[in-house]
XYZ file of C-alpha atoms in Angstrom:
507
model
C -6.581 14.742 -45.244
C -8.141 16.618 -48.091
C -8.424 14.698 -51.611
C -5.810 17.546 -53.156
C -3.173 16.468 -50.918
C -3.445 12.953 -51.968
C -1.360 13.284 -55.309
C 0.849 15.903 -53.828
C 1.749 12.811 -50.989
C 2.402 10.362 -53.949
C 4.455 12.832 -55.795
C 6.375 13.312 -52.790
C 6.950 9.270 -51.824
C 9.521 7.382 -53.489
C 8.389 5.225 -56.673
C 8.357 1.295 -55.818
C 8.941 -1.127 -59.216
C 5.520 -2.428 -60.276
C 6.143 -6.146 -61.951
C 4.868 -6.265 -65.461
C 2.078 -8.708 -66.477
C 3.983 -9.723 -69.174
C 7.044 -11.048 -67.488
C 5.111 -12.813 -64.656
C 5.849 -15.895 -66.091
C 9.412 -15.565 -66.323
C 9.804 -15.751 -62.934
C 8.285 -19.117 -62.576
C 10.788 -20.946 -65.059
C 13.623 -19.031 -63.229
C 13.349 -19.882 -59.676
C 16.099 -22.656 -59.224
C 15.559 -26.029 -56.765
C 15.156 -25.615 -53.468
C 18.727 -27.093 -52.803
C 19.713 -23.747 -54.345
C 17.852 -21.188 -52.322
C 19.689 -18.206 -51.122
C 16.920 -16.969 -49.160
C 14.816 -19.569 -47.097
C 11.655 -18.483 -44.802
C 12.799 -17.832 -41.491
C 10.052 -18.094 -38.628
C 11.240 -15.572 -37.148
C 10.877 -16.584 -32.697
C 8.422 -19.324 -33.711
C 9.879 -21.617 -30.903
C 9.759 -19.239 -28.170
C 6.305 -18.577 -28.995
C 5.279 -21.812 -28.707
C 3.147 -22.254 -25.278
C 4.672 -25.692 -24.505
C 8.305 -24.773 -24.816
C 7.299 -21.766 -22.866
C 5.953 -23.958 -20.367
C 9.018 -26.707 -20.666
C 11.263 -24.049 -20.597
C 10.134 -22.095 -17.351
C 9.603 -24.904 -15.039
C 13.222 -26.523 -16.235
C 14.713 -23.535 -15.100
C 12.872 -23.245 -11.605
C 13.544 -27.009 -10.728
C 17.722 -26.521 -11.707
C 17.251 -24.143 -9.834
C 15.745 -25.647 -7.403
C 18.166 -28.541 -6.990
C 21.116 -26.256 -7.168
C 19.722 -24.397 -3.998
C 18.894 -27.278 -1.693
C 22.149 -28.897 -2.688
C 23.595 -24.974 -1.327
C 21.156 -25.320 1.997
C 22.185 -28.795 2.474
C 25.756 -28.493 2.475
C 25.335 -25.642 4.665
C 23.190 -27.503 7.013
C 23.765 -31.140 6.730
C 21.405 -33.766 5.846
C 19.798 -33.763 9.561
C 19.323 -30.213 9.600
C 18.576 -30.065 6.228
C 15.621 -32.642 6.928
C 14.277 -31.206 10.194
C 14.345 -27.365 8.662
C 12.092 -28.176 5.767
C 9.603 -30.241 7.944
C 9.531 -26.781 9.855
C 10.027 -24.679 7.224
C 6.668 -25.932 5.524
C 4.068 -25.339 8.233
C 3.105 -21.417 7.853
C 3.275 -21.886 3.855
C -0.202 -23.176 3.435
C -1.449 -20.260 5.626
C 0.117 -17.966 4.237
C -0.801 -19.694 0.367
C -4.513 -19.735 1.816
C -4.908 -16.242 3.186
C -3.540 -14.873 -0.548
C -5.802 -16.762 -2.317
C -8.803 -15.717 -0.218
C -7.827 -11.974 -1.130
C -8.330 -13.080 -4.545
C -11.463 -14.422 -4.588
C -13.128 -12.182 -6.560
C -11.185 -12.201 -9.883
C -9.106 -15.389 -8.856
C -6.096 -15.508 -11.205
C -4.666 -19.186 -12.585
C -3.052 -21.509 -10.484
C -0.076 -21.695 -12.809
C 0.455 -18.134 -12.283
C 1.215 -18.051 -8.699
C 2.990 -21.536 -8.795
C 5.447 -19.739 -10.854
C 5.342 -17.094 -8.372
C 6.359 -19.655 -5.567
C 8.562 -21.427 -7.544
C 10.849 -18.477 -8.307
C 10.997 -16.990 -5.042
C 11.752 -20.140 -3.063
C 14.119 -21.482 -6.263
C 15.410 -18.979 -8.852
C 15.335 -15.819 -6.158
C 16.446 -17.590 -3.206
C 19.673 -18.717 -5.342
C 20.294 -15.482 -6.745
C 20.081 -14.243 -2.991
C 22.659 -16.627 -1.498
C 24.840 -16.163 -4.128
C 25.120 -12.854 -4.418
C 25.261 -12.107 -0.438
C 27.648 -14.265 -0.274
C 29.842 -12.521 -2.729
C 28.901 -9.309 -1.476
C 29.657 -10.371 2.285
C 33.372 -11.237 1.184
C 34.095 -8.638 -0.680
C 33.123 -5.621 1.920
C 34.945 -8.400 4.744
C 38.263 -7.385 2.056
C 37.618 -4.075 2.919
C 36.088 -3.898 6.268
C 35.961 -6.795 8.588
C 34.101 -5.858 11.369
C 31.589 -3.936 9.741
C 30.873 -7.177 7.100
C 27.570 -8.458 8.418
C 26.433 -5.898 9.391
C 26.221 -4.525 5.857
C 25.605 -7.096 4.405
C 22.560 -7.832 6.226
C 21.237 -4.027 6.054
C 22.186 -3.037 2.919
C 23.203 -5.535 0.294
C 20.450 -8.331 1.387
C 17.931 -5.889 1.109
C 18.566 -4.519 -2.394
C 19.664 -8.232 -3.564
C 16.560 -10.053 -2.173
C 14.168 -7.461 -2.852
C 15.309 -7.165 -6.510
C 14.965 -10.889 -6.702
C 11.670 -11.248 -5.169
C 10.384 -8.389 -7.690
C 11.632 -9.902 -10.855
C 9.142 -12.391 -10.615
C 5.927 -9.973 -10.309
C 6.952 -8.180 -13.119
C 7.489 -11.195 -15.339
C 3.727 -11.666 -14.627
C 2.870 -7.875 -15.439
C 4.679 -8.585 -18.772
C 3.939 -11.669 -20.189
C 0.592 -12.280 -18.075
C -1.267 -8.724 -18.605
C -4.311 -10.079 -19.346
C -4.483 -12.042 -15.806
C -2.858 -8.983 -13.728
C -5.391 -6.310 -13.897
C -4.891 -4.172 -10.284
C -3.364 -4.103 -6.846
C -5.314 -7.134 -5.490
C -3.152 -9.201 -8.489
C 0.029 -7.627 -7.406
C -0.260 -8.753 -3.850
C -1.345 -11.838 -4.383
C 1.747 -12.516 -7.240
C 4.122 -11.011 -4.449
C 2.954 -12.670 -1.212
C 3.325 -15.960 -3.332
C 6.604 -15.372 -4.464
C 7.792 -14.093 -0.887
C 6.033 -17.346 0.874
C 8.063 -18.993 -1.719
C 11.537 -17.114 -0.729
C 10.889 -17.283 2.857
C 10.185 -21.547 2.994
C 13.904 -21.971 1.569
C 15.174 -19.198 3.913
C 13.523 -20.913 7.030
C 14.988 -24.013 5.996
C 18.242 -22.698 5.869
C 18.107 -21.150 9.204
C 16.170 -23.744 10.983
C 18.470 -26.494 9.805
C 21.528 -24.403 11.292
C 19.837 -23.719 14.824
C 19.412 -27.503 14.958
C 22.819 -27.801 13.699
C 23.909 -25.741 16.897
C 21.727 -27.798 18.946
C 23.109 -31.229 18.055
C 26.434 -29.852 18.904
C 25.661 -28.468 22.357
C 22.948 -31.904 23.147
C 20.602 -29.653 23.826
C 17.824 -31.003 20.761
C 14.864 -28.811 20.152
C 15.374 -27.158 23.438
C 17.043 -23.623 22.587
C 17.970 -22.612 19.461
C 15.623 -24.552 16.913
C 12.698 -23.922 19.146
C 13.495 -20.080 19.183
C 14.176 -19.925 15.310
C 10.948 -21.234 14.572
C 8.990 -19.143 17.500
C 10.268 -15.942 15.321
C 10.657 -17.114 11.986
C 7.653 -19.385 11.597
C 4.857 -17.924 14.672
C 6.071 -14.185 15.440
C 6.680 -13.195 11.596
C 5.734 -15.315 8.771
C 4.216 -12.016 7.466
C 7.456 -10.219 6.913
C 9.316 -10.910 3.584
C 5.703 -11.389 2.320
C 5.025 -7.670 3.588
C 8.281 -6.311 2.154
C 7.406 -7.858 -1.195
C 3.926 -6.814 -1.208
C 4.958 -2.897 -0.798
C 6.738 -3.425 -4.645
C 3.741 -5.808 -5.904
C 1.192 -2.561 -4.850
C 3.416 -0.746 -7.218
C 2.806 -2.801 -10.223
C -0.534 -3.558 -9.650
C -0.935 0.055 -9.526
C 0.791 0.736 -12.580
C -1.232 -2.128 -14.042
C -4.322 0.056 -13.407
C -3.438 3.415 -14.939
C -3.652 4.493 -17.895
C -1.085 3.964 -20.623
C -1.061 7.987 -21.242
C -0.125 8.309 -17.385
C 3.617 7.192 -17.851
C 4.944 9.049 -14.679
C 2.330 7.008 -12.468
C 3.517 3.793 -14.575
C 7.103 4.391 -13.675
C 7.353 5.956 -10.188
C 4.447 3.563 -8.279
C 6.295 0.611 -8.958
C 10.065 1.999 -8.059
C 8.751 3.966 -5.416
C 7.134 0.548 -4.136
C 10.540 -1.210 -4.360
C 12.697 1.067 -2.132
C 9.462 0.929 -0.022
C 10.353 -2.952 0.134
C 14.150 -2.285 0.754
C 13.492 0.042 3.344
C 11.805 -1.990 5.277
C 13.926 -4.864 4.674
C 16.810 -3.348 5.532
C 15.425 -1.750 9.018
C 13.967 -5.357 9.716
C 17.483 -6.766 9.552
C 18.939 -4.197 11.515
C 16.967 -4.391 14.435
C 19.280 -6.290 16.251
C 21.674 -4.036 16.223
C 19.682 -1.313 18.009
C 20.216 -3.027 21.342
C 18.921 -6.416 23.263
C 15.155 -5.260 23.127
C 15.856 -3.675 19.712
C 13.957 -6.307 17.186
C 11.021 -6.417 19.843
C 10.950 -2.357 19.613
C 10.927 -2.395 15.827
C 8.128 -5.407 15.728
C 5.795 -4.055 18.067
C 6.505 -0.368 16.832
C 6.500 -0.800 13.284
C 6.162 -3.854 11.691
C 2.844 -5.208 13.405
C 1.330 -1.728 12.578
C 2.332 -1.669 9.129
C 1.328 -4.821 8.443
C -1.848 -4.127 9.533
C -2.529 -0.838 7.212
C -1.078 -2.897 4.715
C -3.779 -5.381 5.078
C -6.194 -2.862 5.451
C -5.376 -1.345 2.164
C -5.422 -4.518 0.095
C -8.659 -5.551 1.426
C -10.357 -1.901 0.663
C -8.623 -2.719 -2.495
C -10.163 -5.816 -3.055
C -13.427 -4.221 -2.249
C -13.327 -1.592 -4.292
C -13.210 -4.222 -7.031
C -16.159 -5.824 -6.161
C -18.221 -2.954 -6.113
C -17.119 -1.627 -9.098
C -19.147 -4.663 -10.463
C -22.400 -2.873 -9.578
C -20.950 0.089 -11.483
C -19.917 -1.326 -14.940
C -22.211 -4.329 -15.276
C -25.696 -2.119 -15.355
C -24.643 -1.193 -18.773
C -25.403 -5.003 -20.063
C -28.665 -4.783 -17.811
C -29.658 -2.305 -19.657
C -28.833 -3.486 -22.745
C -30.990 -7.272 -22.128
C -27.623 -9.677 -21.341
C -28.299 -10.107 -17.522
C -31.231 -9.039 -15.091
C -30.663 -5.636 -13.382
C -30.373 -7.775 -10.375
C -27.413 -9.508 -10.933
C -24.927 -6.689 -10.750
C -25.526 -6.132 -7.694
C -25.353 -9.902 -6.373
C -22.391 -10.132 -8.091
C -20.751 -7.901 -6.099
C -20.974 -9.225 -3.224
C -18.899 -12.868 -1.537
C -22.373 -13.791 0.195
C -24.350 -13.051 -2.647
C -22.349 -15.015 -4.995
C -21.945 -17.775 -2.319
C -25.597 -18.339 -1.903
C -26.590 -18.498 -5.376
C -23.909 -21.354 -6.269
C -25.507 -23.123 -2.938
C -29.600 -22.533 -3.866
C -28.867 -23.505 -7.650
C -26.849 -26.996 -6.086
C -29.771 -27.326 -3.898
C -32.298 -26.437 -6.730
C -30.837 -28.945 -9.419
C -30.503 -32.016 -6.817
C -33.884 -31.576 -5.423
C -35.691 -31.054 -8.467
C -33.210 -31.229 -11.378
C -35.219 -28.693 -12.854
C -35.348 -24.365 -13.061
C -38.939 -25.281 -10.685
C -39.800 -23.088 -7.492
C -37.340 -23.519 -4.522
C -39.124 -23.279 -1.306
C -37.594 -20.834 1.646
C -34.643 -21.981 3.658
C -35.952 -24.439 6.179
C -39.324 -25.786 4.210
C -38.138 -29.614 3.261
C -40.863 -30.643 0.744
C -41.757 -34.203 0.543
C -39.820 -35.075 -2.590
C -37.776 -37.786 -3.194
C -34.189 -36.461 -5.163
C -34.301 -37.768 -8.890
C -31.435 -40.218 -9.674
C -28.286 -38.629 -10.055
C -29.238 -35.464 -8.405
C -25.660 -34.949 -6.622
C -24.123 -34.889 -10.255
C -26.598 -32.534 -11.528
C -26.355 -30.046 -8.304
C -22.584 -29.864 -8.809
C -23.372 -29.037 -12.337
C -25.836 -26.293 -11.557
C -23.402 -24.966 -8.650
C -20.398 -24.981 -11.071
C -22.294 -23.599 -14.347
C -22.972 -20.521 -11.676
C -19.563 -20.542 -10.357
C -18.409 -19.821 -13.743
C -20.939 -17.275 -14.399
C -19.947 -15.033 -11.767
C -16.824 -15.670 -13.362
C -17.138 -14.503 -16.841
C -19.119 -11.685 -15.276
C -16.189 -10.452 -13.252
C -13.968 -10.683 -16.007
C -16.263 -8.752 -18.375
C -16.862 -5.659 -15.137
C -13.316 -5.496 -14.856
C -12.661 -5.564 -19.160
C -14.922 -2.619 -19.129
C -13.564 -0.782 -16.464
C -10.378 -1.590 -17.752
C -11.383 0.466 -21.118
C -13.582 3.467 -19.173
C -9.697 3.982 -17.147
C -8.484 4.305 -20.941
C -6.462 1.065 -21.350
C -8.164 -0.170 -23.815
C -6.605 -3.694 -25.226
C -6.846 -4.148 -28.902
C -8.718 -7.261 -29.063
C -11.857 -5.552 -26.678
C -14.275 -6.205 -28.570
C -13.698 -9.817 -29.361
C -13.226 -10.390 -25.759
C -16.421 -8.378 -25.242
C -18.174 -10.973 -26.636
C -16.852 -13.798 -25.806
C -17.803 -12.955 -22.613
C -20.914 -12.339 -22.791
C -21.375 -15.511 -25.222
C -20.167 -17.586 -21.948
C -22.866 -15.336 -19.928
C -25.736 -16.403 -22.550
C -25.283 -20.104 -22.356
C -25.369 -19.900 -18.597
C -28.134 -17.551 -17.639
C -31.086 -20.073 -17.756
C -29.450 -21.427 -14.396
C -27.280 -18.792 -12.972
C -30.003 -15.591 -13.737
C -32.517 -17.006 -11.358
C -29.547 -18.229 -8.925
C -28.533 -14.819 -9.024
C -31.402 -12.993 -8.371
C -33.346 -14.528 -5.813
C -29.677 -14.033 -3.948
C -30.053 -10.414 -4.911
C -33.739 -10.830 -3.403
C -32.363 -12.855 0.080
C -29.509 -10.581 0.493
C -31.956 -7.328 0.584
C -29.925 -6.310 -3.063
C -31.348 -4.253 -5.435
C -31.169 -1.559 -8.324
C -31.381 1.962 -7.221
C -34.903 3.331 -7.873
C -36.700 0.426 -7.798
C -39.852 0.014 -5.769
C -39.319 -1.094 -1.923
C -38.130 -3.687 -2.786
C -39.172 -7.134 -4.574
C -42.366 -9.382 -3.715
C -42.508 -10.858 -0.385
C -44.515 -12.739 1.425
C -47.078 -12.277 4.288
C -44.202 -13.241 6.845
C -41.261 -11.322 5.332
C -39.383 -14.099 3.256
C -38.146 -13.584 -0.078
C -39.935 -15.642 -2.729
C -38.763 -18.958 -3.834
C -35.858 -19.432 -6.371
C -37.457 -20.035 -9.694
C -40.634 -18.348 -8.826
C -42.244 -15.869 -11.378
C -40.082 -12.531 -10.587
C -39.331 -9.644 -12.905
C -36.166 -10.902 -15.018
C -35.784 -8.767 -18.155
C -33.965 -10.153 -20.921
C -36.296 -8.072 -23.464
C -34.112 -6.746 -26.340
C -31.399 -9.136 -25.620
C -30.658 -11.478 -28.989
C -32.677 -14.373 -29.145
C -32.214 -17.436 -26.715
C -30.029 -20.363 -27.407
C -30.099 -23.854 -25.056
C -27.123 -24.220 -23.580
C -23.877 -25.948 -24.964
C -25.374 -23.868 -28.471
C -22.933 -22.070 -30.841
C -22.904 -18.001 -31.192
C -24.938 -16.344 -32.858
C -22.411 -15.007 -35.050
C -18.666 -16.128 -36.082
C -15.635 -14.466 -33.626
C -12.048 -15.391 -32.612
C -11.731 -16.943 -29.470
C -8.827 -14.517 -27.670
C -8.294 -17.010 -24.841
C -7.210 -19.996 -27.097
C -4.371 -19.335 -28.525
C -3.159 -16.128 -26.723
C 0.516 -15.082 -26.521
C 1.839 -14.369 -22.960
């Protein structure tokens, strides 16, 4: 804007009242008590934005929830059945909780976030789901008796449960952005929430197959045993398949650009009728013959569960390696060694750094040489050494930490989604990196050096010895921090003032 068109702006705008100096002090000796106020300070959502009540608030409605639904199952299947289907119920959920958390190992996201996750699909999505089928199922058997449960299963369950299941992954995306950064997030939110739907479901069904048994004496020996053979062995995988299709969706629309709006929109719908789709065929397999739900499993869902698979773990890696790609940029700059991006991104690197630092620190308890895999030096382990070699393995733990969460930040910006408070984050970051190198840097780097890592143009490839080992961790190897801001020990303050971003963030 040119300086001309200033006045001609102001000429245009509407005059606002400017208060006179002189009555300023009127207004003082006219403002009556405070019994008499007609307008009072309103803080305006103050308790909703208070973490605790969010907290309070969240959990209180996943455990009525809760309580509401096995008082539904229970009824339904007695307090026998009831008893025996959650016993059964509960076996594949650790498996199925431990395989999703290894698929987010890399940028693991907060426990809190995917108990949520299982507590609304086995509490607040499972009731919605009984509820509503239920409803549903009555109201087509009004209209159409025969055809009832059959539509109910194939259409209505799927939309219902599907819609359910998704609520809770994009809850996350909204109120937990900062924690749900790709596709690897989105699956993991969604097979969570879908382990979570499925335990009540099993429960439900288990506890009537053993109803059925009890009533013919026949115990585990038919229908309970089959139940769990197909709904606990055969296909744990499949509501947490249907739900991953829509949690793809959103962690692809978490990953795109805000300008792309299109993407934003039709990745996460298109994801959900993927979910529904499959649902629905899944439930109607066994009305494609005797042999039809063995036709459908075989044909279709054991295949698509394994490209599935395949695509979240080439997601995953994709991730990791785009470590190597953004983190070069604070190499270069003097923050890290121009070896760790490239341990960083990879499991084995990162694994054996955490391990020689533990080994390092209760050995020696100091940043001294660390002999070659297999040489045991005569040295007797300093007192307390098992304290300080969890320390050293943890300080590195978090390292790679902050370092993942600063490669992804900057990716994060290069896509174009840029969050407002980048900078601050930036360096916070990279303040967590500082007070951690002097034990994580050489960790890092003589992994780099054992795992045959290292930057692209550099000489074949770091100093060895005679017999082909890597040197030992600690020993005198090129580690540039030149140009990087002067050290501080460890535990010290920033260089210079900032707001933290993590302390008192808003969902």
């Amino acid at each position: 804007m040119s300086d001309a068109s200033v006045p001609r702006q102001r000429r245009d705008q509407p005059s606002v009242p400017v208060l006179q100096e002189q009555r300023v002090g009127e207004i003082p000796a006219a403002v009556p008590g405070r019994g008499q106020w007609r307008y009072r300070p309103r803080r305006v959502g103050a308790l909703w934005r208070n973490r605790t009540f969010q907290v309070v608030a969240v959990f209180t409605l996943l455990a009525l929830c809760g309580v509401v639904i096995l008082a539904l199952v229970r009824d339904q299947t007695g307090t026998e059945g009831f008893l025996v289907g959650l016993g059964l119920a509960v076996l594949p959920v650790p498996v199925l909780m431990a395989a999703f958390r290894w698929l987010d190992r890399v940028d693991p996201g907060p426990w809190r976030n995917l108990l949520f996750a299982f507590g609304w699909g086995a509490c607040t999505a499972a009731l919605v789901a009984i509820l509503a089928n239920s409803f549903a199922t009555r109201w087509i058997a009004g209209a159409d008796p025969v055809n009832a449960d059959t539509l109910g299963a194939t259409v209505i369950a799927p939309v219902v449960e599907e819609s359910a299941k998704a609520a809770a992954v994009l809850l996350l995306l909204l109120f937990r952005r900062r924690e749900f950064t790709g596709v690897v997030h989105g699956t993991v939110a969604a097979g969570f929430t879908a382990t979570g739907f499925a335990f009540t479901e099993n429960i439900l069904y288990l506890g009537n197959a053993f109803g059925e048994d009890q009533q013919t004496d026949s115990g585990f020996a038919s229908v309970t045993v089959t139940t769990f053979l197909i709904r606990a062995v055969m296909t744990p995988f499949a509501h947490p398949l249907f739900t991953v299709l829509t949690g793809i969706g959103l962690g692809v629309a978490a990953a795109t650009a805000p300008g792309r709006r299109a993407r934003r929109i039709a990745a996460p719908l298109g994801g959900l009728l993927l979910a529904m789709g499959m649902h629905a065929l899944w439930n109607g397999s066994v009305s494609f013959g005797r042999y039809g739900f063995y036709i459908v499993y075989g044909t279709f869902m054991v295949p698509v569960f394994g490209v599935v698979t395949w695509l979240v773990i080439r997601a995953r890696r994709r991730e990791l390696r785009s470590l190597a790609v953004e983190l070069p940029a604070y190499a270069e700059a003097g923050w890290i060694s121009p070896a760790e991006p490239l341990a960083l991104a990879s499991m084995r690197a990162r694994a054996l750094a955490r391990n020689v630092a533990r080994r390092r620190y209760e050995t020696y308890g100091t940043a001294g040489a660390l002999p070659w895999p297999g040489h045991h030096p005569a040295h007797t382990a300093p007192a307390g050494a098992k304290e300080r070699g969890r320390a050293a393995a943890h300080a590195v733990a978090e390292y790679e930490a902050f370092a993942t969460s600063l490669g992804f930040l900057r990716r994060q910006a290069r896509r174009g989604a840029v969050p407002p408070d980048f900078a601050a984050r930036e360096r916070e970051l990279l303040h967590h990196l500082w007070q951690r190198r002097e034990i994580a840097g050489p960790a890092l780097a003589y992994a780099a050096r054992a795992t045959h890592r290292r930057p692209p143009g550099t000489p074949p490839p770091w100093p060895h010895h005679a017999h082909g080992t890597p040197q030992p961790y600690g020993s005198p190897v090129p580690h540039p921090y030149a140009g990087a801001p002067s050290p501080y020990p460890y535990g010290a303050a920033y260089p210079y003032a900032y707001s933290n971003p993590y302390t008192n963030r808003q969902p």
